[in-house]
Each structure stands twice: as structure tokens, then as C-alpha cells.
Coordinates of C-alpha atoms in Angstrom, one line a residue:
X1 CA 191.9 156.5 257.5
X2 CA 194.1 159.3 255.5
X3 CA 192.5 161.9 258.0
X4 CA 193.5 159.3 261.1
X5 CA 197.1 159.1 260.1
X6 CA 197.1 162.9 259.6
X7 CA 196.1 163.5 263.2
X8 CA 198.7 161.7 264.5
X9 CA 201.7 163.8 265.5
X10 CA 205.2 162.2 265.2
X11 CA 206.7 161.1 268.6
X12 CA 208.7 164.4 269.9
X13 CA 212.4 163.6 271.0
X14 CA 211.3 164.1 274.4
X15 CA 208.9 160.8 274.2
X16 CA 211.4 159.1 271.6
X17 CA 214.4 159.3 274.8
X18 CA 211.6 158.4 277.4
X19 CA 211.3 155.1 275.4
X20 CA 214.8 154.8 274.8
X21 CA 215.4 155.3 278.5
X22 CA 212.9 152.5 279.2
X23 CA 214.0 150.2 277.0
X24 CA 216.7 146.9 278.1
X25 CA 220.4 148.1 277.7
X26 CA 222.2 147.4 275.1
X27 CA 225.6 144.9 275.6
X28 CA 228.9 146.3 274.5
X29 CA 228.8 143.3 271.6
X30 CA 225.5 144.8 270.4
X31 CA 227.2 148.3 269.9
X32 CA 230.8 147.2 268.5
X33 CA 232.4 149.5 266.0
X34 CA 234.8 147.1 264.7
X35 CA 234.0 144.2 262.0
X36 CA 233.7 141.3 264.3
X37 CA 231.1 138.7 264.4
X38 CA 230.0 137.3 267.8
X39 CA 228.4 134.7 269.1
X40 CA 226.8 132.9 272.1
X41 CA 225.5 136.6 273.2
X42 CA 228.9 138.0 273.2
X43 CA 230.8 135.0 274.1
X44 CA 232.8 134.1 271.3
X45 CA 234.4 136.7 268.6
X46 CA 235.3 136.3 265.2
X47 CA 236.8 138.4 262.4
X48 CA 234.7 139.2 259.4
X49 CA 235.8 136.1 257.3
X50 CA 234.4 133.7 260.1
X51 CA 233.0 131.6 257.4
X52 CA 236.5 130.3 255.6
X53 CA 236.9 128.4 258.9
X54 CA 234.5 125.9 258.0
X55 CA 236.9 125.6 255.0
X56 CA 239.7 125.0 257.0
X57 CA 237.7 122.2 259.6
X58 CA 236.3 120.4 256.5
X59 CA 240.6 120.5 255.0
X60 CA 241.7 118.8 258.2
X61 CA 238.6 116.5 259.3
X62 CA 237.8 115.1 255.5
X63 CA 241.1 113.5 255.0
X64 CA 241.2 112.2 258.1
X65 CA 238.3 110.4 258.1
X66 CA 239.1 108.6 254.9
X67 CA 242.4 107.9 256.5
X68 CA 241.0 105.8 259.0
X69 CA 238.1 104.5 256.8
X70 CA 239.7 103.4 254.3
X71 CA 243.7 103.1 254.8
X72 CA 243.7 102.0 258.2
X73 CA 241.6 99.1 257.4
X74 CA 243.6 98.1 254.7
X75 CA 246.3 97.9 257.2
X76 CA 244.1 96.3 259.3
X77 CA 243.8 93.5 257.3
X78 CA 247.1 93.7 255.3
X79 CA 249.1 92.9 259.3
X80 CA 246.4 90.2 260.7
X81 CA 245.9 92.4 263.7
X82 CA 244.8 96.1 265.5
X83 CA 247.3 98.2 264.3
X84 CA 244.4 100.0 261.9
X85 CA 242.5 100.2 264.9
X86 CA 245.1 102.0 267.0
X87 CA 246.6 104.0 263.6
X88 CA 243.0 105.4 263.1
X89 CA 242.5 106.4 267.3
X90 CA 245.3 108.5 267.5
X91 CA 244.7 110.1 264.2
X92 CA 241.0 110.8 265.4
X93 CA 241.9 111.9 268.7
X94 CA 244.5 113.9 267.2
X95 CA 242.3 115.9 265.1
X96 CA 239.8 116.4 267.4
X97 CA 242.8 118.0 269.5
X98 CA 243.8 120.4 266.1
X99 CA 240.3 121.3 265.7
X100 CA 239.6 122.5 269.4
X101 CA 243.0 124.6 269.1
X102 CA 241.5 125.9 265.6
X103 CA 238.1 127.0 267.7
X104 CA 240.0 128.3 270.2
X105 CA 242.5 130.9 268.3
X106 CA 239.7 131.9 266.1
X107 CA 236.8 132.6 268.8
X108 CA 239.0 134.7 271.7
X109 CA 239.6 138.1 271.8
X110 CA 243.3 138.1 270.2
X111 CA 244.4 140.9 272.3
X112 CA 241.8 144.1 271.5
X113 CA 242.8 147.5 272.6
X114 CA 239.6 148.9 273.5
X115 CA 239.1 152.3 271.3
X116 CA 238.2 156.0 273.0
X117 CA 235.5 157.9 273.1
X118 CA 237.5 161.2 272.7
X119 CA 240.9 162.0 271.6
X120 CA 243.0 162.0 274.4
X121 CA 243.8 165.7 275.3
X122 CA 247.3 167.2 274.2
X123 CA 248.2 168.1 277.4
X124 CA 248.1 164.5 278.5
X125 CA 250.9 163.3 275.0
X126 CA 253.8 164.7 277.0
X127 CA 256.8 166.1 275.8
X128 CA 258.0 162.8 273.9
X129 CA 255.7 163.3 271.1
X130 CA 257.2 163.9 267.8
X131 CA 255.6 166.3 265.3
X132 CA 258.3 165.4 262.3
X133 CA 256.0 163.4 260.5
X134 CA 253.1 165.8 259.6
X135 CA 254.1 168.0 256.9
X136 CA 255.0 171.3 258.1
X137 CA 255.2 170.3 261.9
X138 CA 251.4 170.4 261.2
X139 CA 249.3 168.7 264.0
X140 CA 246.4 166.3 263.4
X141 CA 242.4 166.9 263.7
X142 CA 242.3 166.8 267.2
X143 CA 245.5 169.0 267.9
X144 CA 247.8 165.9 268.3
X145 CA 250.9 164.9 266.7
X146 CA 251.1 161.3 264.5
X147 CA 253.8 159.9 266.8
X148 CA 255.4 159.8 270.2
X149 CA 258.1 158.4 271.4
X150 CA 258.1 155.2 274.5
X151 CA 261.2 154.1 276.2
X152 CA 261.4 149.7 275.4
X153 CA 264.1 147.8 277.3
X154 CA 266.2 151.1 277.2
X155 CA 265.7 151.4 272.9
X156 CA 263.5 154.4 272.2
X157 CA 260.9 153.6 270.2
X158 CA 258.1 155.3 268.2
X159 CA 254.4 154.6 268.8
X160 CA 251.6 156.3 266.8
X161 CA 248.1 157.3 267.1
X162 CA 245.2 156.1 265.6
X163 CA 242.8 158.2 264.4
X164 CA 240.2 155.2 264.2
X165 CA 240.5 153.9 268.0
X166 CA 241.6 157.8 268.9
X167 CA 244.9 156.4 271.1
X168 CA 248.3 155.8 270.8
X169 CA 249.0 152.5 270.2
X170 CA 251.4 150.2 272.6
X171 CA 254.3 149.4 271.4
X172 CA 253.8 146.6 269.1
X173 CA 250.4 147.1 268.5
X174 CA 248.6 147.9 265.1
X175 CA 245.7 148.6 263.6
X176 CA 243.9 145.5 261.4
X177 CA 242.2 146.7 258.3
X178 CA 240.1 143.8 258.4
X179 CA 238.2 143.5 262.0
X180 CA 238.9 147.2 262.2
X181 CA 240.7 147.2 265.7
X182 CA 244.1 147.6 267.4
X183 CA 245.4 144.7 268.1
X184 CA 247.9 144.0 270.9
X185 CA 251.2 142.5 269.7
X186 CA 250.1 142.4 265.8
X187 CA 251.2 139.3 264.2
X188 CA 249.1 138.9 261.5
X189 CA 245.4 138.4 260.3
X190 CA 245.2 135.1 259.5
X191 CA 242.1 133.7 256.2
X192 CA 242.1 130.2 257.6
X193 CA 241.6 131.0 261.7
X194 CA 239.2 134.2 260.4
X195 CA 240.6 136.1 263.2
X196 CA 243.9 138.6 263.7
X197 CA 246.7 136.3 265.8
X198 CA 247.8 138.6 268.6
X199 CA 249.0 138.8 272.0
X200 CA 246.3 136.7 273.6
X201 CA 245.9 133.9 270.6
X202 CA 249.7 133.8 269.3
X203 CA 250.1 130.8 271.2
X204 CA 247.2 128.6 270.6
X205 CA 247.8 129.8 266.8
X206 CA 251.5 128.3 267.0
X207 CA 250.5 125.4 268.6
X208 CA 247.4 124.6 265.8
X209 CA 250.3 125.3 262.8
X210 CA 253.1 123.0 264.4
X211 CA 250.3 120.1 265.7
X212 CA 248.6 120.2 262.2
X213 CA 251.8 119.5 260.6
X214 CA 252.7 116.5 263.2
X215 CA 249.1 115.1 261.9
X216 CA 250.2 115.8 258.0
X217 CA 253.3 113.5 258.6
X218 CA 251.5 111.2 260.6
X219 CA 249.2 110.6 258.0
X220 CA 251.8 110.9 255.1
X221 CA 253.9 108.4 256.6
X222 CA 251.4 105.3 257.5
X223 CA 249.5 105.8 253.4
X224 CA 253.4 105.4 252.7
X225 CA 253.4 102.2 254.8
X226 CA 250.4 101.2 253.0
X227 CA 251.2 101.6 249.7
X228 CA 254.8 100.1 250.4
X229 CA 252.9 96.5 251.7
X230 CA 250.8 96.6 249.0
X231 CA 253.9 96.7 246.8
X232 CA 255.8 93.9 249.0
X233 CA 252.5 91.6 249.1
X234 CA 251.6 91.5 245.1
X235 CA 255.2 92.3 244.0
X236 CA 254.0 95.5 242.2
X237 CA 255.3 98.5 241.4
X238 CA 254.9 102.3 242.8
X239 CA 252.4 103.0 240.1
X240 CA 250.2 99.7 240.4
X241 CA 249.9 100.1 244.1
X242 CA 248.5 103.2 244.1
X243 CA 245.9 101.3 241.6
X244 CA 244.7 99.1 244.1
X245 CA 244.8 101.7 247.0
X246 CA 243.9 104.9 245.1
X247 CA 243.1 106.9 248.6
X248 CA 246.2 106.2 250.0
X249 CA 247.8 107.5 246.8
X250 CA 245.6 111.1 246.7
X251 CA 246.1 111.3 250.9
X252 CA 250.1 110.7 250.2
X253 CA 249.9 114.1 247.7
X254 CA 247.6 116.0 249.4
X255 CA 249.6 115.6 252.7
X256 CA 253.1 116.0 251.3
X257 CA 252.1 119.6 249.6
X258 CA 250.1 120.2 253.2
X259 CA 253.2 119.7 254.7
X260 CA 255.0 122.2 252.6
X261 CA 252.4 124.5 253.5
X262 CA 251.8 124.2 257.2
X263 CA 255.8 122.7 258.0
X264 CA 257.4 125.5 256.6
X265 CA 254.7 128.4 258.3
X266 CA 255.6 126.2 261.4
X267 CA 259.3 126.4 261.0
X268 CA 258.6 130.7 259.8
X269 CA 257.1 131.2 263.3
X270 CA 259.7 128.6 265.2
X271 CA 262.2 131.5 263.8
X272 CA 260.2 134.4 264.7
X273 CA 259.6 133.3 268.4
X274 CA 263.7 132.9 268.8
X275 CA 264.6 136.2 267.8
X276 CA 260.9 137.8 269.5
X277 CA 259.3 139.1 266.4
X278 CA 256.3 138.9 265.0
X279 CA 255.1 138.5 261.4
X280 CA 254.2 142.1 260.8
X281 CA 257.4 143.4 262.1
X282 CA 259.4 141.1 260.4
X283 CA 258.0 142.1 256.9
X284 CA 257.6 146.0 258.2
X285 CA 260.8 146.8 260.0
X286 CA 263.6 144.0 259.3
X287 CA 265.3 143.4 262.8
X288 CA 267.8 141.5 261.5
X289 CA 269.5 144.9 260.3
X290 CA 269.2 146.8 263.4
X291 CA 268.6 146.1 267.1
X292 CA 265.5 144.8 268.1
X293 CA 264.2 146.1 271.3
X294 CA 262.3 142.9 272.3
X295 CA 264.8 140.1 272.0
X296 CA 265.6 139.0 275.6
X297 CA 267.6 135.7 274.7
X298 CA 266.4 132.7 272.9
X299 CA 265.4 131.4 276.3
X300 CA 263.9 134.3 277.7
X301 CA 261.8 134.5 274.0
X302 CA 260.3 131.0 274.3
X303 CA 259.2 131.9 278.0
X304 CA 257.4 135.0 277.3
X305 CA 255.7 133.9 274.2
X306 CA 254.9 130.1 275.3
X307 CA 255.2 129.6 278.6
X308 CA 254.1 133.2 280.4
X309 CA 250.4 133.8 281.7
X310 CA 248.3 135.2 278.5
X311 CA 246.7 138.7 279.9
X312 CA 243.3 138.8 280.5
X313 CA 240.9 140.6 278.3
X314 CA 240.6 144.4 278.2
X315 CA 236.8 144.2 277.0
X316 CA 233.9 142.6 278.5
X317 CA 231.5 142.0 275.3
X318 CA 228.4 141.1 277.8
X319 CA 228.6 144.3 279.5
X320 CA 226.3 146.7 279.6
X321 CA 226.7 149.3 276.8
X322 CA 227.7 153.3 278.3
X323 CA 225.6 155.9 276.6
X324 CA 226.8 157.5 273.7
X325 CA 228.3 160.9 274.9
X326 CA 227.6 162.0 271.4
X327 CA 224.3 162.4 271.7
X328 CA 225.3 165.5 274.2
X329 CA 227.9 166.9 271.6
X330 CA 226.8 169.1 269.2
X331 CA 228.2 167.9 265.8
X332 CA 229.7 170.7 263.6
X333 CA 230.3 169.1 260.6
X334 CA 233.8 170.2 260.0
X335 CA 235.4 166.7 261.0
X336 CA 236.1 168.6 264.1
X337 CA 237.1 166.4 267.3
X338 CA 235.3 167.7 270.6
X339 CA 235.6 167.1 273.7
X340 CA 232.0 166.2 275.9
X341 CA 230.5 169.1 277.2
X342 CA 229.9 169.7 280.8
X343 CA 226.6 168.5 282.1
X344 CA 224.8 168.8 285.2
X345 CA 223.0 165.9 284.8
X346 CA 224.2 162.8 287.2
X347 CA 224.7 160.1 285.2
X348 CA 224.9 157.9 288.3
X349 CA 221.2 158.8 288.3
X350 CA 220.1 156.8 284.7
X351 CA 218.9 158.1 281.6
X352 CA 215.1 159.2 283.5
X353 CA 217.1 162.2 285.0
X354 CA 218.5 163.5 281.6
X355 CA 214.9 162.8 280.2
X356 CA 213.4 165.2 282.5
X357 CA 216.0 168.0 281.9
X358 CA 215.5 167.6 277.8
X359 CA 211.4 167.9 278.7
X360 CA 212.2 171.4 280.6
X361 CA 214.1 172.9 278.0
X362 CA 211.8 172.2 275.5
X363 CA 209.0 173.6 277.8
X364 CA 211.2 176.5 277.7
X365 CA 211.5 176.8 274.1
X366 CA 207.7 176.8 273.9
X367 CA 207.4 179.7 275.9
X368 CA 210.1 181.7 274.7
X369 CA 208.4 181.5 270.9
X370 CA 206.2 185.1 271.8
X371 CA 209.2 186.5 273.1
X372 CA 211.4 186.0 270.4
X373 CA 208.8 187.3 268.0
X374 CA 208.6 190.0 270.0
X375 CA 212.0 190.6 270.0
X376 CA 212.0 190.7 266.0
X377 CA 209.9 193.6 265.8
X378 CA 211.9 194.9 268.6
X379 CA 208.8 196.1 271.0
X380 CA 208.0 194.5 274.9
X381 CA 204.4 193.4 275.8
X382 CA 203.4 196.1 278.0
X383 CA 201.6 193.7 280.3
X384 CA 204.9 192.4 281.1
X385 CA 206.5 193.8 284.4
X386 CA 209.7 193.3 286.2
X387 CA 210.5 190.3 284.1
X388 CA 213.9 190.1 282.2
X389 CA 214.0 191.6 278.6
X390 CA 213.8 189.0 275.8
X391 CA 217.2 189.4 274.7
X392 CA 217.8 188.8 278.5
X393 CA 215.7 185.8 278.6
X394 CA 217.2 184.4 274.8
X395 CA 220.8 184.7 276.1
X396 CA 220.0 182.5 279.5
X397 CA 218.0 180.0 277.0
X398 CA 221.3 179.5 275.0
X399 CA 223.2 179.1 278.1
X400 CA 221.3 176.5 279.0
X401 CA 221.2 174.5 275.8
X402 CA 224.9 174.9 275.3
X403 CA 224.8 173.2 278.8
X404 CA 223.0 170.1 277.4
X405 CA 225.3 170.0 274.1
X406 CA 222.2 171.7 272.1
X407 CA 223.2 175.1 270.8
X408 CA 223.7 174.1 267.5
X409 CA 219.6 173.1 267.4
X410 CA 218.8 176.3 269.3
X411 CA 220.9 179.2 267.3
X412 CA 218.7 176.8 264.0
X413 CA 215.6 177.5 265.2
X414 CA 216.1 181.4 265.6
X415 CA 217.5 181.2 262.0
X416 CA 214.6 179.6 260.5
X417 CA 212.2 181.9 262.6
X418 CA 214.2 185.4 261.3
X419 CA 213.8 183.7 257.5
X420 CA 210.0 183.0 257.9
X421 CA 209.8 186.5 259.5
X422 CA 212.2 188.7 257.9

């Protein structure tokens, strides 16, 4: 069996990208570099803390449904008639209503600026970049400066790269530390969604905070109502009530702090839509001491942000995957940012065509070994006429692999083959 196993050579890298080319493509979902979780093959995206949203569905559904369980059929009986019944419908449908706003904010892209393959060159930066920020007017790995400078309703403002998605952000864009992407119109990333609240969710995220404190004073007020008959019918006091409807009492606290919670987020962000701010650059820059270049008018604010069309997705998740171009880069080590090398190969042509090349030069390698060995001990087979020399021949071979992005592999193999034969 030992001996079996032994005689088995490992699968060359020719075979291995034969198999890889053969094999079902990958969807841009399957290969994502940032923290998200997806779902639904790509469908639905969450951040990385996906799972405190079942926290926040079970904080809004449980009360609810002892609110119409228990309270509303108090009241129920307390009137003689349906108002329970019609109390605990429009809490129910309600709720369903807060919870489908919930799914949406959190499972949506919120506004993802798809990342580069490459730096962009530094030709292509313009002359508005700004090199003040690196110490010593020093530029970045890739030859770029940290900022640049974009002209916003006539204010110039500074925008600056990210050496993570390797672009400049847009104006108003930043970089989550959480889900690991740049976000469009960074608000904030929110524990209870489990998703960044950007350009493309803001609204639906507004709409969840200010609905789910209507349903907190909806509640608040009818276990009020409750308690308050209770008091009326057995001429009792606050305390004594609460006694003979004790979840109407706990629904009456847990909604009041709620509301403190969720009214006065509501009212943060009724403030931040008026003056066209977001939460990050609220906390980050403080507009209220110098002109903000997005304020258009209270009017003008509350049409852009609630009432204009949300833009449409920069990444399609079910897509199929484009090949890694650093498979055809050779990699350095020095933390070195390179741009994709030149290749022959058509890539219009699949991954069968690139196969084929890799299988030549490795043919090639093969018979260049005698020649290289020859050229150590620095004689030429006699035999051989009107062929090129081997440094000749080792000089086109390197040519060649530097063509494919494999120079680095070829100039290892003549190292290790001058140390076995020094």
C-alpha cells in the first residue's frame, strides 16, 4: 500500500489549472473579501453580527404578542365589546410592518463601493491630489498620495484613498471596520440591523426607528388605558392595579424606557436629515461650526434622503466570479503593489487557452534542463548545430515567463540548480 502511495506523483500545476479550468465558476458572493454573510445564493447580505438580529425580532415581536394576549383581552372584556379585538389587529399588523422594514435594511446592499483589483495608476489622481498628509510629502505603497481633493456644490473637499478597497473614496463614503467595505454615504454600523446603514438602506433604517417608536407609544398608551380601568372598576390604586394586571404593568416599563431609546434615535436622525448629515460626520467633522457642503435647504434635504430614487446596486453578488489576475503577478514579497503584467493570452477565449500556454512553457523548461547544465560547466554539445547558444536560449525562456507573470519561479529554479551544482 506504502509502495502504491509512493508511486503516485502529485498533480503538476499544469493538471491542477486543467481541473480548475473545468470546474463550475465561482459567483462574486463565493469569493467576497469583505466580512458579509449571504444568503439565498447571494441574494441577501448581511454584516458579520447577522445573528443579534434575531435579538432585535424577538425585542419587538415578544411584547407584542403578550400585548394582544393578554392586555387586549382584558380590554376586551373590561368595555363589553371588540375594541381588544381591533387594539390587538393593528398592533399585529403593525409589527409585521416593523419587522419587514427590519429584514429589509439589514439584508440589502447599503450602498457598497466595489473594491479594485489594482491601485489606480498615479497618472490617473490628477493634479488635485494632496501629498500634505504623508510625512515628508512621502507617497504611499503604490506611489499615491493619502488624499485628493473633489469640488462638492462649489466647497472643495478632501477625499481619501483606501488602501484596503485600493480607491479613492466618494465624497461621503468610508470605510467600515466591521463588514470590511466602503460604504457609500457612511452613516453608521448599526448592532441591532447587523448591517452598515448607508446610501441605499438610510431610508428604510429611518423609517424602522421612527415606526418602532409609533408601536412603543401605541402599546404604552392602551396598557395605560388598562391599568387606568382597572383602577376606575375596583377603585384601586396605581400600585394594586398593576397587581391584578401585572403584564400591563412590565409592558408599561419596558415600553416607556423603549421609547427613550428608539424616540430619541428617531428624533437624532429627524435632526440629521434637516441639516443633510449623517451620523458619522456629525460625530467626525461638526458641521454646525463650519459650512456643510451638502445642505441644500430643509426641503431640498428631506427630498434627497426620503423621497429621491435609491441608486441601484454597484455589485451583482450572483455573478460570475473574474479570475484572479494575481495568479499572473509574480509576488515579491516586499508589500509591493504591481500592476498585471501583459499577456498574450485572450481572455475572451476561457481559462483552456491559458492552460495550454502554462503546459508549453513547462515543456520548455523540461528541455532546457541539459542546456542549462551545460551552460554551468560552460561547454556546447558538439552534436548541436546552428541552434542558439544556451545563454541564448535561457534569455528567450525568461522572456517568456516574465510574459506569463512567472519570472520569479524561473530565476528560483536556476538558483537551486547552481546550489546543487556549484
Amino acid at each position: 500500500m506504502e509502495g502504491r502511495m509512493q508511486g503516485k506523483a502529485p498533480l503538476s500545476d499544469s493538471n491542477r489549472r486543467i481541473m480548475d479550468a473545468d470546474a463550475p465558476p465561482r459567483r462574486v458572493y463565493q469569493t467576497w473579501k469583505g466580512s458579509n454573510v449571504f444568503f439565498f445564493g447571494g441574494r441577501l447580505i448581511f454584516g458579520p453580527d447577522v445573528r443579534s438580529l434575531i435579538l432585535t425580532v424577538c425585542l419587538i415581536v415578544i411584547p407584542v404578542i403578550l400585548f394582544s394576549a393578554v392586555v387586549c383581552e382584558q380590554l376586551a372584556h373590561e368595555y363589553h365589546n371588540q375594541i381588544g379585538g381591533w387594539v390587538a389587529s393593528a398592533a399585529i399588523i403593525f409589527t409585521a410592518y416593523i419587522v419587514v422594514l427590519l429584514l429589509v435594511t439589514s439584508g440589502r446592499d447599503p450602498g457598497i463601493v466595489p473594491r479594485n483589483a489594482h491601485p489606480p495608476e498615479p497618472e490617473d489622481v490628477g493634479e488635485s491630489s494632496n501629498l500634505s498628509e504623508w510625512p515628508g510629502g512621502q507617497h504611499g505603497s503604490a506611489g499615491l498620495p493619502l488624499t485628493k481633493d473633489v469640488l462638492v456644490n462649489g466647497v472643495l473637499v478632501k477625499v481619501k484613498y483606501c488602501h484596503t478597497c485600493m480607491l479613492y473614496r466618494p465624497p461621503r463614503c468610508s470605510h467600515c471596520s466591521i463588514c470590511n467595505n466602503c460604504v457609500e454615504r457612511f452613516d453608521h454600523h448599526c448592532p441591532w440591523v447587523g448591517q452598515c446603514i448607508g446610501k441605499r438602506n438610510y431610508r428604510f433604517f429611518f423609517m424602522f426607528v421612527s415606526s418602532t417608536t409609533v408601536l412603543c407609544i401605541y402599546v404604552f398608551a392602551f396598557c395605560w388605558v388598562d391599568l387606568r380601568k382597572i383602577m376606575d372598576t375596583h377603585g384601586c390604586k396605581f400600585g394594586r392595579a398593576i397587581m391584578r394586571s401585572p403584564i400591563a404593568g412590565i409592558l408599561v416599563l419596558y415600553t416607556f424606557i423603549a421609547m427613550w431609546f428608539v424616540g430619541g434615535l428617531t428624533s437624532f436622525h429627524l435632526y440629521l436629515i434637516c441639516t443633510n448629515q449623517t451620523t458619522y460626520e456629525n460625530f467626525r467633522y461638526r458641521y454646525d461650526r463650519k459650512t456643510n457642503p451638502h445642505n441644500r435647504g430643509l426641503l431640498q434635504n428631506f427630498i434627497e434622503i426620503l423621497c429621491s430614487r435609491i441608486p441601484r446596486s454597484k455589485n451583482n453578488f450572483r455573478a460570475k466570479a473574474k479570475e484572479d489576475s494575481a495568479a499572473f503577478t509574480s509576488s515579491l514579497g516586499m508589500g509591493r503593489a504591481l500592476s498585471p503584467p501583459k499577456r498574450s493570452v485572450d481572455l475572451e477565449m476561457g481559462m483552456k487557452r491559458q492552460t495550454v500556454a502554462m503546459e508549453e512553457l513547462e515543456d520548455l523548461h523540461s528541455q532546457i534542463g541539459s542546456a542549462m547544465g551545460l551552460e554551468r560547466c560552460g561547454t556546447e554539445p558538439p552534436h548541436i548545430v546552428g541552434r542558439k547558444g544556451c545563454s541564448e536560449i535561457t534569455s528567450d525562456i525568461e522572456a517568456f515567463a516574465e510574459e506569463f507573470g512567472m519570472e520569479q519561479r524561473f530565476t528560483e529554479r536556476k538558483k537551486i540548480e547552481r546550489h546543487d551544482n556549484p
